[in-house]
Coordinates of C-alpha atoms in Angstrom, one line a residue:
F1 CA 139.8 74.4 92.6
S2 CA 140.1 74.2 96.4
G3 CA 137.7 72.4 98.6
H4 CA 139.3 73.2 102.0
Y5 CA 136.5 75.6 102.9
V6 CA 134.0 72.7 102.5
V7 CA 136.0 70.6 105.0
D8 CA 136.0 73.6 107.4
M9 CA 132.3 73.9 107.1
M10 CA 131.8 70.2 107.7
K11 CA 133.8 70.5 110.9
L12 CA 131.3 73.3 111.9
G13 CA 128.3 71.0 111.3
T14 CA 127.4 71.6 107.6
K15 CA 125.6 68.7 106.0
L16 CA 126.3 67.7 102.4
I17 CA 124.2 66.5 99.5
V18 CA 126.7 65.3 96.9
I19 CA 125.6 64.9 93.3
D20 CA 128.3 62.9 91.5
P21 CA 128.4 59.7 89.4
R22 CA 131.6 58.8 91.2
F23 CA 131.7 57.8 94.9
S24 CA 134.1 60.6 95.8
W25 CA 135.7 61.6 99.1
A26 CA 132.9 64.1 99.7
A27 CA 130.3 61.5 98.7
S28 CA 131.6 59.2 101.4
R29 CA 130.9 61.8 104.0
A30 CA 127.7 63.2 102.7
E31 CA 124.3 63.1 104.3
L32 CA 122.9 62.1 100.9
W33 CA 124.8 61.0 97.8
L34 CA 123.0 61.1 94.5
Q35 CA 124.7 59.0 91.8
I36 CA 123.4 60.9 88.8
R37 CA 123.5 60.0 85.2
T38 CA 125.8 62.6 83.6
G39 CA 124.2 65.4 81.7
T40 CA 120.9 65.3 83.6
D41 CA 121.6 67.9 86.3
G42 CA 119.0 70.2 84.9
A43 CA 116.3 67.6 85.2
L44 CA 117.3 66.9 88.8
A45 CA 117.1 70.7 89.7
L46 CA 113.6 70.9 88.1
G47 CA 112.5 67.8 90.0
M48 CA 113.7 69.4 93.2
L49 CA 111.8 72.6 92.3
H50 CA 108.7 70.5 91.7
V51 CA 108.9 69.2 95.3
I52 CA 109.7 72.5 96.9
I53 CA 107.0 74.4 95.1
N54 CA 104.2 71.8 95.4
E55 CA 105.0 71.2 99.1
N56 CA 105.1 75.0 99.8
L57 CA 108.7 74.8 101.1
Y58 CA 109.8 78.0 99.3
D59 CA 110.4 81.4 100.9
T60 CA 107.1 83.1 100.2
E61 CA 108.2 86.6 101.2
F62 CA 111.4 86.5 99.1
V63 CA 109.5 85.1 96.1
E64 CA 106.8 87.8 96.2
K65 CA 109.2 90.7 96.7
W66 CA 112.3 89.8 94.8
T67 CA 111.5 87.3 92.0
H68 CA 109.7 87.6 88.6
G69 CA 107.8 84.8 86.9
F70 CA 107.0 82.4 89.8
D71 CA 103.6 81.3 88.4
E72 CA 105.2 80.5 85.1
L73 CA 108.0 78.5 86.8
K74 CA 105.4 76.7 88.9
Q75 CA 103.6 75.6 85.8
R76 CA 106.8 74.5 84.1
V77 CA 108.0 72.2 86.9
Q78 CA 104.8 70.3 86.8
D79 CA 106.4 68.6 83.8
Y80 CA 109.1 67.2 86.1
P81 CA 107.6 65.1 88.8
P82 CA 110.1 63.1 90.9
A83 CA 109.2 59.8 89.4
K84 CA 109.8 61.0 85.9
V85 CA 113.0 62.7 86.9
S86 CA 114.1 59.4 88.5
E87 CA 113.8 57.7 85.1
I88 CA 115.9 60.5 83.5
T89 CA 118.6 60.8 86.2
W90 CA 118.8 57.2 87.4
I91 CA 118.4 58.6 91.0
P92 CA 115.8 56.9 93.2
T93 CA 112.6 58.9 93.5
E94 CA 112.7 59.0 97.3
D95 CA 116.2 60.4 97.2
I96 CA 115.2 63.2 94.9
V97 CA 112.3 64.1 97.3
K98 CA 114.6 63.8 100.3
A99 CA 117.3 66.1 98.7
A100 CA 114.6 68.7 97.8
R101 CA 113.3 68.8 101.4
M102 CA 116.8 68.9 102.9
Y103 CA 117.8 71.8 100.8
A104 CA 114.6 73.8 101.2
K105 CA 114.5 73.3 105.0
A106 CA 118.2 74.2 105.5
S107 CA 118.6 77.7 106.6
P108 CA 120.9 78.7 105.1
G109 CA 121.7 76.4 102.2
A110 CA 124.1 76.8 99.3
I111 CA 124.7 75.1 95.9
R112 CA 128.3 74.6 94.8
F113 CA 128.7 73.3 91.3
G114 CA 131.6 72.5 89.0
Q115 CA 132.6 72.2 85.4
P116 CA 130.4 69.2 84.5
I117 CA 127.3 71.5 84.7
D118 CA 128.8 73.3 81.6
S119 CA 129.4 70.0 79.7
N120 CA 126.0 70.0 78.0
A121 CA 124.6 71.8 75.0
E122 CA 121.9 73.4 77.1
A123 CA 124.0 74.2 80.1
T124 CA 122.5 77.7 80.2
A125 CA 119.1 76.2 81.0
T126 CA 120.7 74.0 83.7
M127 CA 122.2 77.0 85.4
H128 CA 118.9 78.8 85.1
A129 CA 117.3 76.0 87.1
L130 CA 120.0 76.2 89.8
N131 CA 119.4 79.9 90.0
C132 CA 115.7 79.3 90.5
L133 CA 116.5 76.8 93.4
W134 CA 118.5 79.3 95.4
A135 CA 116.2 82.1 94.6
I136 CA 112.9 80.6 95.7
T137 CA 114.4 79.2 98.9
G138 CA 115.7 82.7 99.9
N139 CA 119.3 81.5 99.8
T140 CA 120.4 84.5 97.7
D141 CA 122.9 87.1 99.1
I142 CA 122.7 85.8 102.7
P143 CA 125.4 84.5 105.0
G144 CA 125.8 80.8 104.1
G145 CA 123.8 81.1 100.9
N146 CA 124.8 81.8 97.3
I147 CA 126.1 85.3 97.0
I148 CA 126.3 87.3 93.8
C149 CA 130.0 87.7 93.3
R150 CA 131.5 91.1 92.4
P151 CA 135.2 91.6 91.8
P152 CA 137.1 93.3 94.6
Y153 CA 136.6 97.0 94.5
G154 CA 134.7 96.5 91.3
V155 CA 137.9 95.9 89.4
S156 CA 137.8 93.7 86.4
L157 CA 140.6 93.4 83.9
Y158 CA 138.2 92.9 81.1
P159 CA 134.8 94.3 80.3
Y160 CA 132.1 91.8 81.2
S161 CA 129.2 93.3 79.3
T162 CA 128.5 94.9 75.9
E163 CA 127.4 98.0 77.9
E164 CA 130.8 98.4 79.4
V165 CA 132.5 98.0 76.0
I166 CA 130.2 100.7 74.6
Q167 CA 131.2 103.0 77.5
L168 CA 134.8 102.4 76.7
Y169 CA 134.8 102.7 72.9
G170 CA 131.3 103.8 71.8
E171 CA 128.3 102.1 70.2
E172 CA 129.7 102.4 66.6
F173 CA 132.8 100.6 67.6
V174 CA 130.8 97.7 69.1
N175 CA 128.5 97.5 66.1
N176 CA 131.4 97.2 63.8
L177 CA 133.0 94.7 66.1
N178 CA 129.9 92.5 66.1
K179 CA 129.8 92.5 62.3
K180 CA 133.1 90.8 62.2
R181 CA 132.8 88.8 65.5
I182 CA 132.6 85.1 64.8
G183 CA 129.4 83.6 66.3
A184 CA 127.7 86.9 67.1
D185 CA 125.3 86.6 64.2
K186 CA 124.1 83.1 65.4
F187 CA 124.0 83.5 69.1
P188 CA 122.5 86.7 70.7
L189 CA 123.9 85.9 74.2
V190 CA 127.4 85.7 72.7
K191 CA 126.9 89.0 70.9
N192 CA 126.0 90.7 74.2
F193 CA 128.8 89.3 76.4
R194 CA 132.4 90.5 76.3
A195 CA 134.0 90.4 72.9
W196 CA 135.0 86.8 72.4
A197 CA 134.6 84.7 69.4
L198 CA 132.9 81.3 69.9
A199 CA 135.4 78.5 69.5
D200 CA 133.1 76.1 67.7
T201 CA 132.2 78.6 65.1
V202 CA 135.8 79.7 64.7
L203 CA 136.6 76.2 63.6
E204 CA 133.6 76.1 61.2
Q205 CA 134.8 79.4 59.7
M206 CA 138.3 78.2 59.3
E207 CA 136.9 75.4 57.2
S208 CA 134.3 77.4 55.2
G209 CA 135.9 80.8 54.8
D210 CA 132.4 82.3 55.3
P211 CA 131.8 85.2 55.8
Y212 CA 135.5 85.9 55.5
P213 CA 138.6 83.7 55.5
I214 CA 140.7 83.2 58.7
K215 CA 144.3 83.4 57.5
G216 CA 146.4 82.8 60.7
L217 CA 146.5 81.8 64.3
W218 CA 148.3 83.1 67.3
L219 CA 148.3 80.3 70.0
Y220 CA 149.5 81.1 73.4
T221 CA 150.4 78.1 75.7
N222 CA 147.5 76.0 74.4
N223 CA 148.2 72.3 73.6
F224 CA 144.8 71.8 72.1
M225 CA 145.6 68.8 70.0
A226 CA 146.5 66.8 73.1
G227 CA 144.2 68.1 75.7
T228 CA 141.5 70.7 75.3
A229 CA 140.0 70.5 71.8
Q230 CA 137.2 68.2 70.9
D231 CA 137.7 66.4 67.5
P232 CA 141.4 67.3 67.4
R233 CA 141.9 65.7 64.0
R234 CA 139.4 68.2 62.6
H235 CA 141.2 71.0 64.3
Y236 CA 144.5 69.8 62.9
E237 CA 143.3 69.6 59.3
A238 CA 141.7 73.1 59.5
V239 CA 144.6 74.9 61.3
K240 CA 147.4 73.5 59.2
K241 CA 145.8 75.0 56.0
L242 CA 146.0 78.6 57.4
D243 CA 148.6 80.9 55.9
F244 CA 150.6 81.5 59.1
N245 CA 150.6 80.0 62.6
V246 CA 152.5 81.2 65.6
V247 CA 152.7 79.1 68.8
V248 CA 154.0 80.5 72.0
D249 CA 154.9 77.9 74.6
N250 CA 157.4 76.8 77.2
F251 CA 157.6 73.2 75.8
M252 CA 157.6 71.7 72.3
T253 CA 154.1 70.2 72.5
P254 CA 152.5 68.0 69.8
T255 CA 150.4 71.0 68.9
A256 CA 153.4 73.3 68.5
S257 CA 155.2 70.7 66.3
A258 CA 152.1 70.0 64.2
I259 CA 150.9 73.4 63.2
A260 CA 153.5 76.1 63.9
D261 CA 155.4 78.1 61.3
I262 CA 157.2 79.8 64.2
V263 CA 157.5 78.7 67.9
L264 CA 158.3 81.4 70.4
P265 CA 159.2 80.9 74.1
G266 CA 156.4 81.8 76.5
Q267 CA 156.8 83.5 79.9
T268 CA 156.4 81.7 83.2
L269 CA 154.5 83.2 86.1
A270 CA 157.8 84.3 87.6
E271 CA 158.5 86.5 84.5
K272 CA 155.3 88.4 83.9
N273 CA 153.7 91.5 85.3
S274 CA 150.2 90.7 86.2
V275 CA 147.1 91.8 88.1
F276 CA 144.6 89.3 89.5
T277 CA 141.5 89.2 91.6
T278 CA 140.1 86.4 93.7
G279 CA 137.3 86.7 96.2
V280 CA 138.0 89.8 98.2
I281 CA 141.7 90.0 97.3
L282 CA 143.1 92.4 94.7
N283 CA 146.7 91.8 93.9
A284 CA 149.5 92.6 91.5
M285 CA 152.9 91.1 90.9
R286 CA 156.0 92.2 89.0
G287 CA 157.8 89.4 87.3
P288 CA 161.0 89.1 89.4
V289 CA 162.9 87.0 86.8
K290 CA 163.5 87.8 83.2
I291 CA 164.9 85.0 80.9
G292 CA 165.7 86.0 77.4
D293 CA 163.4 88.1 75.2
T294 CA 160.0 86.7 76.1
K295 CA 156.6 88.3 76.2
S296 CA 153.5 87.4 78.2
G297 CA 150.1 87.0 76.6
W298 CA 149.2 90.4 78.0
D299 CA 152.3 92.0 76.3
V300 CA 151.4 90.4 73.0
A301 CA 147.7 91.4 73.1
F302 CA 148.6 95.0 74.2
E303 CA 151.2 95.5 71.4
M304 CA 148.9 94.0 68.7
A305 CA 146.0 96.1 69.8
K306 CA 148.2 99.3 69.6
R307 CA 149.2 98.3 66.0
L308 CA 145.7 97.3 64.9
N309 CA 143.8 100.2 66.5
P310 CA 146.1 102.8 68.1
Q311 CA 143.3 105.3 68.8
A312 CA 141.6 102.7 71.1
V313 CA 144.8 102.1 73.1
P314 CA 146.0 105.5 74.5
W315 CA 148.3 103.9 77.1
H316 CA 152.0 103.8 76.4
T317 CA 152.8 100.7 78.5
L318 CA 150.9 97.6 79.8
D319 CA 151.4 98.9 83.4
E320 CA 149.5 102.0 82.4
L321 CA 146.6 99.9 81.2
F322 CA 146.7 98.0 84.4
T323 CA 146.5 101.3 86.4
E324 CA 143.5 102.3 84.3
R325 CA 141.6 99.1 85.1
L326 CA 142.6 99.6 88.8
R327 CA 141.0 103.0 88.9
P328 CA 137.9 101.9 90.9
A329 CA 140.3 100.8 93.7
G330 CA 142.1 104.2 93.7
V331 CA 145.5 102.6 93.3
T332 CA 148.2 102.3 90.6
F333 CA 149.8 99.1 89.4
D334 CA 153.1 100.0 91.1
E335 CA 151.4 100.9 94.4
L336 CA 149.4 97.6 94.4
A337 CA 152.5 95.5 93.6
D338 CA 154.6 97.3 96.3
N339 CA 151.8 96.7 98.8
N340 CA 151.5 93.0 98.1
G341 CA 147.8 93.3 97.4
M342 CA 144.7 94.8 99.1
L343 CA 141.8 93.3 101.0
T344 CA 138.4 94.7 100.2
P345 CA 136.9 96.3 103.3
K346 CA 133.9 94.5 104.8
D347 CA 131.6 97.5 104.3
H348 CA 132.5 97.8 100.6
P349 CA 129.7 96.6 98.2
S350 CA 132.1 94.0 96.9
G351 CA 133.7 93.3 100.3
G352 CA 134.1 90.3 102.6
R353 CA 130.5 90.4 103.9
P354 CA 128.5 91.3 100.7
Y355 CA 125.2 90.3 102.1
R356 CA 121.7 91.5 101.1
R357 CA 123.1 94.0 98.7
H358 CA 119.9 93.8 96.7
E359 CA 118.1 95.5 99.6
K360 CA 120.7 98.4 99.7
G361 CA 120.9 99.3 96.0
Q362 CA 124.4 97.9 95.7
L363 CA 123.7 95.6 92.7
R364 CA 122.2 98.0 90.2
P365 CA 123.9 100.9 88.4
D366 CA 121.1 103.3 89.3
G367 CA 121.5 102.6 93.0
E368 CA 118.0 101.4 93.4
P369 CA 117.1 98.3 95.5
G370 CA 116.9 95.1 93.4
F371 CA 118.9 93.1 91.0
R372 CA 120.6 94.0 87.7
T373 CA 117.9 92.7 85.4
P374 CA 115.2 94.5 83.3
T375 CA 112.6 93.8 86.0
G376 CA 114.9 94.5 88.9
K377 CA 114.2 91.1 90.3
I378 CA 115.6 87.6 90.0
E379 CA 114.0 86.4 86.7
L380 CA 112.7 82.9 87.2
Y381 CA 111.1 83.8 83.8
S382 CA 113.9 85.5 81.9
T383 CA 112.7 88.5 79.9
K384 CA 116.2 88.6 78.3
F385 CA 116.0 85.0 77.1
E386 CA 112.5 85.8 75.7
E387 CA 113.9 88.8 73.9
Y388 CA 116.6 86.7 72.3
G389 CA 114.2 84.0 71.2
L390 CA 115.3 81.5 73.8
D391 CA 113.1 79.6 76.3
P392 CA 112.5 82.0 79.2
L393 CA 112.1 79.1 81.6
P394 CA 114.5 76.4 82.7
F395 CA 114.2 73.0 81.0
H396 CA 116.1 69.7 80.6
A397 CA 117.5 68.7 77.2
E398 CA 119.1 65.3 76.7
P399 CA 122.8 65.1 75.8
V400 CA 123.7 64.7 72.1
E401 CA 124.2 61.0 72.8
S402 CA 122.4 59.2 75.6
P403 CA 120.3 56.2 76.4
I404 CA 117.2 58.4 75.8
S405 CA 118.2 60.6 72.9
T406 CA 120.0 58.0 70.8
P407 CA 118.7 54.5 72.0
E408 CA 120.0 52.8 68.8
I409 CA 123.6 54.0 69.5
F410 CA 123.2 53.0 73.2
K411 CA 122.5 49.4 72.1
E412 CA 125.9 49.3 70.3
Y413 CA 127.7 51.5 72.8
P414 CA 126.2 50.8 76.3
L415 CA 128.7 52.7 78.5
I416 CA 128.7 56.4 79.2
M417 CA 132.2 57.9 78.9
I418 CA 133.3 60.6 81.3
T419 CA 136.4 62.7 80.8
G420 CA 137.8 66.0 82.1
R421 CA 137.9 65.0 85.7
R422 CA 140.6 66.9 87.7
N423 CA 143.8 65.0 88.2
P424 CA 146.1 65.6 91.2
T425 CA 149.2 64.8 89.2
Y426 CA 148.7 66.8 86.0
F427 CA 146.7 69.9 84.8
H428 CA 145.1 69.4 81.4
S429 CA 148.1 68.3 79.2
E430 CA 150.8 69.8 81.4
H431 CA 153.7 68.0 83.2
R432 CA 153.7 64.7 81.3
Q433 CA 157.3 65.4 80.6
I434 CA 158.3 65.5 84.3
P435 CA 159.8 62.0 85.1
W436 CA 158.9 61.9 88.8
L437 CA 155.3 62.8 88.1
R438 CA 155.1 60.0 85.5
Q439 CA 156.2 57.6 88.3
F440 CA 153.0 58.4 90.1
D441 CA 150.8 58.3 87.0
G442 CA 152.6 56.7 84.1
E443 CA 150.1 55.6 81.5
P444 CA 146.8 56.8 80.1
Y445 CA 144.1 54.8 81.8
V446 CA 140.3 54.2 81.9
E447 CA 138.4 53.2 85.0
L448 CA 135.6 50.6 85.1
H449 CA 133.6 49.1 88.0
P450 CA 135.0 45.6 88.7
E451 CA 131.6 44.0 87.9
T452 CA 131.5 45.8 84.6
A453 CA 135.0 44.8 83.7
A454 CA 134.2 41.1 84.5
E455 CA 131.1 41.2 82.3
L456 CA 133.2 42.6 79.5
G457 CA 136.0 40.0 80.0
V458 CA 138.7 42.6 80.6
E459 CA 141.1 42.7 83.6
E460 CA 143.0 45.2 85.7
G461 CA 146.2 46.3 83.9
E462 CA 145.1 45.1 80.5
W463 CA 145.2 47.4 77.5
V464 CA 141.7 48.0 76.0
W465 CA 140.0 49.8 73.2
I466 CA 137.5 52.6 74.0
E467 CA 135.4 52.9 71.0
G468 CA 132.6 55.3 70.0
V469 CA 130.9 56.2 66.8
R470 CA 133.8 58.5 65.8
G471 CA 136.7 56.0 66.4
K472 CA 138.7 54.3 69.1
V473 CA 141.6 55.0 71.4
K474 CA 143.9 52.8 73.6
R475 CA 143.8 52.9 77.4
K476 CA 145.1 50.8 80.3
L477 CA 142.4 49.4 82.4
R478 CA 142.0 50.2 86.1
T479 CA 139.1 48.8 88.1
T480 CA 137.5 50.6 91.0
P481 CA 134.1 50.3 92.8
V482 CA 133.7 54.1 93.0
V483 CA 132.7 54.2 89.3
H484 CA 129.1 53.8 88.2
R485 CA 128.5 50.3 86.6
Q486 CA 127.3 51.9 83.3
M487 CA 130.0 54.5 83.1
A488 CA 133.7 54.6 82.1
M489 CA 136.0 57.4 83.5
A490 CA 139.2 58.4 81.7
P491 CA 141.5 61.4 82.1
H492 CA 142.2 63.8 79.3
G493 CA 145.3 65.6 78.2
W494 CA 147.6 62.6 77.6
W495 CA 150.6 62.6 75.2
Y496 CA 154.0 60.9 75.3
P497 CA 156.9 63.4 75.4
E498 CA 159.2 60.5 75.0
K499 CA 157.8 59.6 71.6
E500 CA 158.6 61.3 68.3
N501 CA 157.4 64.9 68.2
K502 CA 156.9 65.1 64.4
A503 CA 154.0 64.1 62.3
P504 CA 152.5 61.6 61.9
I505 CA 153.5 60.3 65.4
L506 CA 153.0 63.6 67.3
N507 CA 153.9 62.1 70.7
G508 CA 151.3 59.4 70.2
I509 CA 148.2 61.5 70.5
W510 CA 146.3 59.7 67.8
D511 CA 146.5 56.5 69.8
I512 CA 145.4 57.8 73.2
N513 CA 143.6 61.2 72.9
L514 CA 140.1 60.6 74.1
N515 CA 138.8 63.8 72.7
Q516 CA 138.8 62.2 69.2
L517 CA 135.6 60.6 70.3
I518 CA 133.9 63.9 71.2
P519 CA 132.3 66.1 68.5
M520 CA 132.4 69.9 68.1
G521 CA 129.4 72.1 67.4
H522 CA 127.1 71.3 70.3
Q523 CA 126.9 74.7 72.1
G524 CA 123.1 74.9 72.2
K525 CA 120.8 77.6 71.2
S526 CA 122.3 80.1 73.6
G527 CA 125.9 79.5 72.4
F528 CA 127.0 79.0 75.9
G529 CA 126.6 75.2 76.0
G530 CA 129.6 73.1 76.5
A531 CA 131.2 70.1 74.7
P532 CA 129.7 66.7 75.8
L533 CA 132.7 65.7 77.8
K534 CA 130.7 63.6 80.3
T535 CA 128.1 62.0 78.2
M536 CA 129.4 60.3 75.0
L537 CA 128.5 56.7 74.5
C538 CA 131.2 54.0 74.1
K539 CA 132.1 50.4 74.4
I540 CA 135.2 48.8 75.8
Y541 CA 136.9 45.6 74.8
A542 CA 140.3 43.9 75.0
M543 CA 143.0 44.4 72.5
E544 CA 146.2 42.5 71.8
K545 CA 148.8 42.8 74.5
V546 CA 150.7 46.0 74.0
S547 CA 154.1 46.9 75.5

C-alpha cells in the first residue's frame, strides 16, 4: 500500500527492475523496465531461473545447505529458455537475460510483488517460482533480502494453519468442520489453511444446493455488485434467491439495495475496538466514539459464534478474546490500548531485525535450525504439493483467455483488458458519493495508447464500448502513452450514487461495471488462484454520443 520505503532505498542507491505493463513512476526511474504481458509473471521468473542456474550465478552454499530439489528445478527450467520466455511475455530476450544477471549479482536483492501476481488461475505456481528465485540466490532472511515475515510477538488474531485450529479445538472439531466447509473437498490446500470457504465454490453451491443448501447471507461492508465480485449478474441472481440476506454498511450501496432483506448500520474505524499488527508493531485501539446501536464485524462474529457453538467460545466479551490472542505478547487488550501499542524488540524472533532465523532455530516449532517444511529446507521441489496431487515444481500456465490459449478469441478481441489498478481517489467502490472527490475523478474511464486509439478511430473524451465474450460496458476514453499498445486499462468499483438506487437501475452498475466481463471459477488446481482481472480479452469501439 505504501511505497515510501522504496523511494528511501533509491536515495540510498538501490537500483530497480520494474516489471509492469504500464510505464509507472517507478518504471521511469528504473535501471530496467520490463513491459510484460499480463498473466505471464511465472514464465518470466522461470526464464530468469534458467539464466541464473545455467550461468552458475546462484548461491552454491545456500542451495546445498538450505534447499530441497535443486536438481529437479534445474531440469524444469530448461523448458523456459529466454527466447521462448520472450515469446510468452513480450519482453525482449536480452532484457530477460539482463534482469536475471542484475538480480543474481546484486547482494543483497529483494523481490517486491503486488496483487497482479494473484490474478491468475495458477498464481500458486507463480509464487513458487518467485520463492525459488530468492532462495537460490541466497536472498532469504538476510538484510536487504526477502524475509520470512512473522507477526509481532507471534500474535495473530486468526489461526493460520489447520494445525493451530486443531490445537485450539481438537482434531474431531476440524474434521467435522471440513465436512461442511465449502471447497475443502475439491482443493486440499484450502482444506489445510485457516477455516475459510472458497468464494467461487460458495457461489456454485448457492446455485446448486449441493451438498447442502445455502439459505442466507450476512454481508458486512462489501459492495460486491459494484466493485469486487466477478460476474456480478450471476452473483445477483444467486443471492436474491436465498431465504434471508442481511447487509451491514455505512451507505446504501447498490448491493444493499439489490439483495438485502434488512440493512443495518456498520461501525466506522472510530467506533470499534480492534487489535492490529503491522510489521514489528502490535497495537490496539478502543473506539472513542459510539453512534447509535451499531456493531463491528468482530462483535457480530463473536456473538454468532457464542450462539452457534458456546463450548468453543469460553470468553464473555470480545475484549477477553483479544486478550487471549495477545497472550504470546504477555499483555492484555486494555494494557495494549492504554500503552498505544508495542514495538517488537530487535532481539525477538519476530522483531525488527529478524535475519537468518533459519540458522538459529527460530522458524521451526521444534527449535531446530531450518525452515518450517517437511524437509526442514526451502522446498524448490515441494513435497506438500506432491502429497496433494499438485505439480511439485513451478510452471507457467496461460491465462483463461490470451493470445496463446485462445487465439480464435484474440482475433475478435485483440486487446488485453486490465482492471483492479489502485486509484488515488477511491478505494474499490468507496467514496463515489463524495462530491469533491468526483471533481477529481468524475466518470468511469478506460485508458488506451494514443496510437491504439487512432487505429480504432476513437478520440479522447469520447464514450466507447468495451466488449468481451460475456458482454459490454460503457466507458469514457482517456489516451495516454504509458499504456501498452495492445492493452486497455480501466478502474473497477464504479457506480453512480446520484442515480436511482432501486432495481433495475441500481446506480447504473449494469452499464459501467467492468467485472461483468470477467468470469468466476478460475481458481486453479490449488484453489488459491485469482480471478483473471488483468488478462481478459476485449475490443473497444465508438458508441453514440452519451450525455
